[in-house]
C-alpha cells in the first residue's frame, strides 16, 4: 500500500528547511533580487545546517539523503526564494555526474571536499548556439598524451564565476554528435578559463549566471569522467535525477504565491467585502491548490522511483513539465488576484511570476520534456 505520511526524520528535515527559508532567505530575497547580488552569506549559512550538497552519499561525507528527502527540503527552500535555491542546488547538479560515474578516487578527491568546507561547483553543458541541441556541442576537447586541451564556450552557467570546480562537457569529435561528447572535472582556477558578466536576468536574479570561455585549458587525463564518448549519457542520467528537484522548486514557489494570494484576498476589500468572497477569486485559489497538490505528488513519485532504482526518465519529465507549467499559471493568477498591486515591485507576487518563468526553460525546456514523454510512450506501446 502507498503511505503518503512523512516519517519523523523527514518531518524534522522539512521543519529545519522551512525555518531556514523563513529566517535566512525571505528577509533578504527581495533586496538580492533587486540588486542581482549573489547570496554567498545565505549559502554559507545553509552549508552550516547541511542544507546544500544534499545528494552526496554518506560514504563521501554527505548526509546520505534519499532523493525524496532532497525533494522535501527543496520545496521549503524554493518557498523562501527559488533564485537563492537555484544557486544552492547547483552543487548537486554539478556533483551528481561524479557521484554516478566517477571512480572512487575521483569521488574522494572531488566530492568529499564539498562536505568539509563551503565550496561551489557548476554544471557546464549549454553553449551559445546549442541549448536543447546538446548533440551540436562545439566546445572541443583535444587529447594529447596524458592531457586534454579544451577550447570553446559555455553559457547560462549557474554559479559560474563563483565556482571552485566545474563539470564540463566537451566533444572529442564534432562529427560523431552525441557519441563524441565527453565529461571532465575541471578546477575553476585552471589557467585559460574566463568568466563573463553576470547576466541581467528577468527573474531568479540572485542566482549568478555567466558565460565561460575556455582557451587552451589543460585537463589531466585522470579528470576524465567516465569513458570517452560517454558524456551525453552522463548528462542525461544526471538531468533525470535532478528534474524532480527542479519540479519541487516549482511546487515551493507556487505554494508561496498561493499563500500570498490567500492573505491578500482576505484583506483586500471591494464592493464592501473581501475579494475572497467572490467566486472568481475562489476558483483561482482552488485551481492553485489542486495543481500544487498534483505537482507535489508527481515529484514524490518520480523521486521515489529513482530511489528504488527504477527507470524514471518519463516520470521525471512528467514532474518537471507539469510542475513548472503549473507554477507559471499559479504565479500569473496570483498577480491577477493582486490586480494593479501585483504588477509593482512593492508586492511579492511580481517577483514570483518572474522567477517562475525560468523553471520552464532550464534543465531541459518543457518542450524537450514533451519530446522525452512522447518518445517513451511510443517506445513502450
XYZ file of C-alpha atoms in Angstrom:
381
model
C 0.000 0.000 0.000
C 1.060 3.593 -0.569
C 1.777 5.698 2.530
C 1.838 9.471 1.988
C 2.879 10.372 5.535
C 6.352 11.768 6.173
C 8.256 9.919 8.883
C 9.679 11.750 11.903
C 13.100 12.282 10.303
C 11.543 13.670 7.134
C 9.309 15.988 9.152
C 12.372 17.240 11.003
C 14.143 17.941 7.708
C 11.074 19.778 6.442
C 10.868 21.882 9.613
C 14.575 22.748 9.516
C 14.428 23.813 5.867
C 11.223 25.809 6.443
C 12.702 27.688 9.397
C 15.851 28.439 7.392
C 13.807 29.759 4.470
C 11.714 31.978 6.735
C 14.604 33.274 8.845
C 17.525 33.493 6.406
C 16.004 33.740 2.923
C 12.715 35.627 2.997
C 14.119 38.727 4.750
C 16.779 39.258 2.052
C 15.149 37.764 -1.056
C 13.628 40.978 -2.432
C 16.811 43.010 -1.990
C 19.036 40.318 -3.510
C 16.636 40.140 -6.450
C 16.643 43.913 -6.899
C 20.435 44.214 -6.779
C 21.132 40.856 -8.504
C 23.542 40.051 -5.671
C 24.994 36.568 -5.282
C 23.756 35.112 -1.947
C 27.084 33.827 -0.636
C 26.307 34.521 3.013
C 22.991 32.666 2.776
C 24.726 29.726 1.100
C 27.360 29.607 3.834
C 24.628 29.503 6.480
C 22.851 26.763 4.541
C 26.096 24.791 4.455
C 26.447 25.045 8.235
C 22.980 23.475 8.579
C 23.540 20.754 5.972
C 21.039 22.250 3.519
C 23.274 22.160 0.449
C 25.131 19.233 -1.154
C 22.019 17.178 -0.497
C 22.936 14.449 -2.990
C 26.318 13.482 -1.512
C 26.225 9.925 -0.110
C 27.244 9.206 3.476
C 30.282 7.293 2.196
C 31.752 10.587 0.952
C 30.877 12.726 3.942
C 27.330 13.680 2.985
C 24.077 13.181 4.842
C 23.020 10.346 2.549
C 19.595 11.822 1.861
C 17.278 9.932 -0.455
C 16.040 11.838 -3.491
C 12.622 12.008 -1.848
C 14.180 13.689 1.202
C 16.056 16.076 -1.084
C 12.724 16.960 -2.702
C 11.152 17.685 0.691
C 13.978 20.103 1.537
C 13.922 21.682 -1.919
C 10.244 22.618 -1.680
C 10.852 24.565 1.513
C 13.952 26.325 0.178
C 12.127 27.339 -3.006
C 9.228 28.712 -0.972
C 11.802 31.086 0.550
C 13.421 32.160 -2.747
C 13.823 29.984 -5.802
C 16.680 32.153 -7.111
C 18.755 31.550 -3.987
C 17.605 27.932 -4.102
C 18.908 27.521 -7.651
C 22.379 28.621 -6.556
C 22.201 26.195 -3.638
C 21.034 23.320 -5.872
C 23.790 23.937 -8.451
C 26.262 21.903 -6.391
C 24.059 18.818 -6.604
C 23.716 19.227 -10.367
C 27.489 19.545 -10.818
C 28.468 16.787 -8.377
C 25.870 14.239 -9.480
C 27.878 13.197 -12.593
C 30.840 12.386 -10.336
C 28.651 10.514 -7.857
C 27.123 8.463 -10.697
C 30.159 7.901 -12.939
C 33.288 8.839 -11.004
C 35.926 6.422 -9.755
C 36.404 6.002 -6.014
C 39.491 8.196 -6.214
C 37.566 10.915 -8.069
C 34.735 10.860 -5.540
C 37.156 11.187 -2.632
C 39.122 13.949 -4.354
C 36.324 15.971 -5.992
C 33.181 15.263 -3.919
C 34.364 14.771 -0.325
C 35.878 18.300 -0.014
C 32.417 19.815 -0.553
C 31.332 18.369 2.794
C 34.379 19.737 4.613
C 34.073 23.414 3.663
C 31.663 25.615 1.722
C 32.717 25.117 -1.890
C 30.707 25.724 -5.058
C 30.509 23.753 -8.302
C 28.972 24.377 -11.717
C 27.489 22.123 -14.409
C 28.763 23.269 -17.818
C 26.635 21.829 -20.635
C 24.830 24.622 -22.514
C 26.578 26.613 -25.257
C 25.736 29.903 -27.018
C 24.457 28.138 -30.130
C 23.416 24.848 -28.583
C 20.963 24.688 -25.703
C 18.432 21.928 -26.256
C 20.611 20.559 -29.084
C 23.426 19.118 -26.984
C 24.465 16.914 -29.909
C 25.672 20.048 -31.695
C 28.206 20.807 -28.964
C 31.181 22.869 -30.147
C 33.474 23.088 -27.108
C 36.396 20.999 -28.347
C 38.484 18.570 -26.336
C 41.763 17.507 -27.912
C 43.711 14.619 -26.406
C 47.492 14.942 -26.177
C 49.309 12.153 -24.368
C 48.004 12.273 -20.746
C 46.126 15.556 -21.000
C 43.114 17.062 -22.756
C 43.024 20.607 -24.131
C 39.647 22.410 -24.004
C 38.699 25.275 -26.308
C 35.287 26.899 -26.669
C 32.459 28.493 -24.727
C 29.663 27.624 -22.328
C 26.754 29.867 -21.372
C 23.993 30.176 -18.769
C 26.285 28.634 -16.162
C 24.847 28.891 -12.644
C 27.473 29.993 -10.083
C 29.954 30.097 -12.967
C 32.130 32.931 -11.651
C 31.873 31.845 -8.012
C 32.561 28.135 -8.552
C 35.615 26.277 -7.302
C 35.056 23.304 -9.620
C 33.338 22.617 -12.932
C 31.828 19.543 -14.536
C 32.424 20.299 -18.215
C 31.037 18.576 -21.290
C 33.100 18.787 -24.478
C 33.347 16.925 -27.761
C 36.313 14.932 -28.955
C 34.833 14.717 -32.453
C 32.041 17.026 -33.627
C 31.221 14.669 -36.486
C 30.159 11.966 -34.022
C 27.376 14.029 -32.437
C 26.393 12.702 -29.010
C 28.905 9.856 -29.329
C 31.745 12.357 -29.277
C 30.672 14.114 -26.075
C 32.916 13.523 -23.070
C 32.739 14.781 -19.464
C 35.598 16.270 -17.440
C 36.174 17.510 -13.892
C 37.908 20.887 -14.130
C 39.462 23.041 -11.420
C 37.962 26.518 -11.790
C 41.393 28.095 -11.200
C 42.912 26.364 -14.233
C 44.603 28.940 -16.497
C 42.624 29.797 -19.615
C 39.143 29.925 -18.049
C 37.418 33.311 -18.177
C 34.012 34.132 -16.701
C 31.803 36.718 -18.367
C 29.498 39.239 -16.739
C 26.591 38.220 -14.534
C 23.598 38.076 -16.880
C 20.923 40.702 -16.199
C 18.024 38.250 -15.996
C 14.268 38.723 -15.765
C 13.932 36.539 -12.681
C 15.970 34.414 -10.271
C 18.308 37.385 -10.204
C 20.092 36.323 -7.013
C 21.336 33.254 -8.859
C 24.606 34.079 -10.608
C 24.537 33.173 -14.308
C 27.559 33.720 -16.565
C 29.225 32.601 -19.771
C 32.562 30.788 -19.571
C 35.345 30.832 -22.153
C 37.920 28.024 -22.314
C 41.192 28.872 -24.090
C 43.775 26.073 -24.218
C 42.618 24.809 -20.824
C 44.717 21.817 -19.760
C 42.836 18.987 -18.037
C 44.806 15.960 -16.748
C 43.610 12.597 -18.037
C 42.726 11.456 -14.510
C 39.924 14.052 -14.555
C 38.131 12.326 -17.403
C 34.690 11.416 -16.025
C 33.545 8.015 -17.174
C 34.848 6.988 -20.576
C 35.479 8.963 -23.731
C 32.195 9.375 -25.605
C 30.038 8.727 -22.515
C 29.409 12.386 -21.772
C 25.905 12.512 -23.198
C 24.858 9.552 -21.061
C 26.450 11.208 -18.028
C 24.495 14.419 -18.670
C 21.151 12.726 -19.343
C 21.270 10.458 -16.296
C 22.209 13.451 -14.173
C 19.298 15.505 -15.515
C 16.885 12.607 -14.945
C 17.802 12.695 -11.253
C 17.696 16.485 -10.957
C 14.365 17.103 -12.685
C 12.251 16.061 -9.685
C 14.116 18.715 -7.688
C 13.513 21.398 -10.310
C 9.872 20.335 -10.269
C 9.756 20.575 -6.489
C 11.259 24.062 -6.709
C 8.201 24.953 -8.769
C 5.935 23.488 -6.087
C 7.570 25.583 -3.363
C 7.378 28.726 -5.484
C 3.719 28.152 -6.377
C 2.859 27.419 -2.758
C 4.368 30.746 -1.754
C 2.361 32.533 -4.449
C -0.843 30.875 -3.259
C -0.165 31.832 0.361
C 0.325 35.480 -0.607
C -2.806 35.391 -2.781
C -4.948 33.942 0.006
C -3.746 36.514 2.517
C -4.306 39.391 0.100
C -7.752 38.142 -0.963
C -8.873 38.066 2.675
C -7.586 41.606 3.331
C -8.448 43.408 0.068
C -11.986 44.773 0.052
C -14.104 45.676 -2.968
C -17.848 46.359 -3.161
C -17.991 46.305 0.613
C -16.476 42.878 1.221
C -13.163 40.954 0.990
C -12.458 39.818 -2.555
C -12.033 36.293 -1.119
C -15.850 36.190 -1.012
C -16.047 36.408 -4.809
C -16.378 33.128 -6.658
C -13.993 34.256 -9.424
C -11.215 34.616 -6.830
C -12.173 31.397 -5.053
C -11.947 29.421 -8.301
C -8.413 30.706 -8.985
C -7.326 29.763 -5.469
C -8.960 26.341 -5.748
C -7.173 25.664 -9.040
C -3.850 26.663 -7.495
C -4.348 24.315 -4.562
C -5.325 21.364 -6.771
C -2.427 21.908 -9.157
C 0.131 22.310 -6.377
C -1.006 19.080 -4.748
C -0.910 17.182 -8.053
C 2.551 18.528 -8.877
C 3.902 17.586 -5.453
C 2.663 14.020 -5.868
C 4.312 13.742 -9.298
C 7.565 14.959 -7.731
C 7.310 12.478 -4.896
C 6.544 9.632 -7.299
C 9.472 10.321 -9.633
C 11.867 10.805 -6.700
C 10.668 7.574 -5.101
C 11.120 5.667 -8.377
C 14.696 6.868 -8.699
C 15.374 5.948 -5.069
C 14.161 2.439 -5.876
C 16.495 2.190 -8.856
C 13.621 2.217 -11.346
C 13.770 3.787 -14.796
C 12.152 7.193 -14.386
C 13.025 9.351 -17.412
C 9.380 9.737 -18.370
C 8.179 10.315 -14.812
C 10.922 12.878 -14.159
C 9.733 14.681 -17.276
C 6.106 14.384 -16.114
C 7.060 16.132 -12.887
C 9.261 18.810 -14.435
C 6.834 19.707 -17.219
C 3.672 19.695 -15.113
C 5.068 21.418 -12.021
C 6.865 24.234 -13.812
C 3.928 24.963 -16.139
C 1.742 24.916 -13.033
C 3.995 27.420 -11.248
C 3.712 29.812 -14.176
C -0.090 29.574 -14.055
C -0.225 29.923 -10.277
C 2.005 32.984 -10.155
C 0.134 34.594 -13.061
C -3.151 34.076 -11.214
C -1.609 35.413 -8.013
C -0.665 38.614 -9.834
C -4.227 38.773 -11.190
C -5.690 38.455 -7.693
C -3.464 41.308 -6.527
C -4.645 43.360 -9.512
C -2.635 46.507 -10.175
C -0.737 45.987 -6.926
C 0.501 42.657 -8.218
C 2.245 44.396 -11.099
C 4.519 46.527 -8.939
C 7.620 45.521 -7.027
C 6.234 46.667 -3.673
C 4.268 43.414 -3.544
C 5.850 39.924 -3.565
C 3.986 38.154 -6.370
C 5.602 40.157 -9.186
C 8.966 38.585 -8.282
C 7.458 35.118 -8.035
C 5.992 35.384 -11.528
C 9.386 36.417 -12.948
C 11.135 33.622 -11.058
C 8.666 31.008 -12.290
C 9.391 31.596 -15.973
C 12.942 30.289 -15.788
C 11.760 26.984 -14.350
C 10.080 26.224 -17.688
C 13.377 26.799 -19.501
C 16.393 25.459 -17.628
C 17.467 21.826 -17.166
C 15.579 20.908 -20.324
C 12.832 23.175 -21.668
C 9.292 21.939 -21.234
C 9.126 21.342 -24.971
C 12.035 18.915 -24.540
C 10.156 17.261 -21.665
C 7.227 16.661 -24.014
C 9.594 15.064 -26.529
C 11.000 12.754 -23.839
C 7.494 11.777 -22.738
C 6.290 11.168 -26.288
C 9.306 9.022 -27.154
C 8.824 6.905 -24.050
C 5.127 6.480 -24.824
C 5.769 5.443 -28.408
C 8.598 3.105 -27.402
C 6.520 1.370 -24.745
C 3.377 0.951 -26.839
